[in-house]
């Protein structure tokens, strides 16, 4: 089972949880979730973000 969702869909979690619980746990592939990731502020950093571009201390939780 593969679930790829975008921000314009509504996912009903209850039926999804029931379906996942009924399936065997073999063959699942899980990824990494980044949470409380600091925003790189150092100039010269590949992913440098100024406070004007992104005015928060950390990035929101996101999958890698």
PDB file of C-alpha atoms in Angstrom, residues 3-10:
ATOM      1  CA  UNK A   3      -0.254   6.640   0.190  1.00  0.00           C
ATOM      2  CA  UNK A   4       0.827   9.860  -1.385  1.00  0.00           C
ATOM      3  CA  UNK A   5      -1.226  12.852  -0.379  1.00  0.00           C
ATOM      4  CA  UNK A   6      -1.190  16.516  -1.207  1.00  0.00           C
ATOM      5  CA  UNK A   7      -2.627  19.454   0.674  1.00  0.00           C
ATOM      6  CA  UNK A   8      -5.819  19.521  -1.390  1.00  0.00           C
ATOM      7  CA  UNK A   9      -7.183  16.092  -0.384  1.00  0.00           C
ATOM      8  CA  UNK A  10      -9.125  14.901   2.619  1.00  0.00           C
TER       9      UNK A  10
END
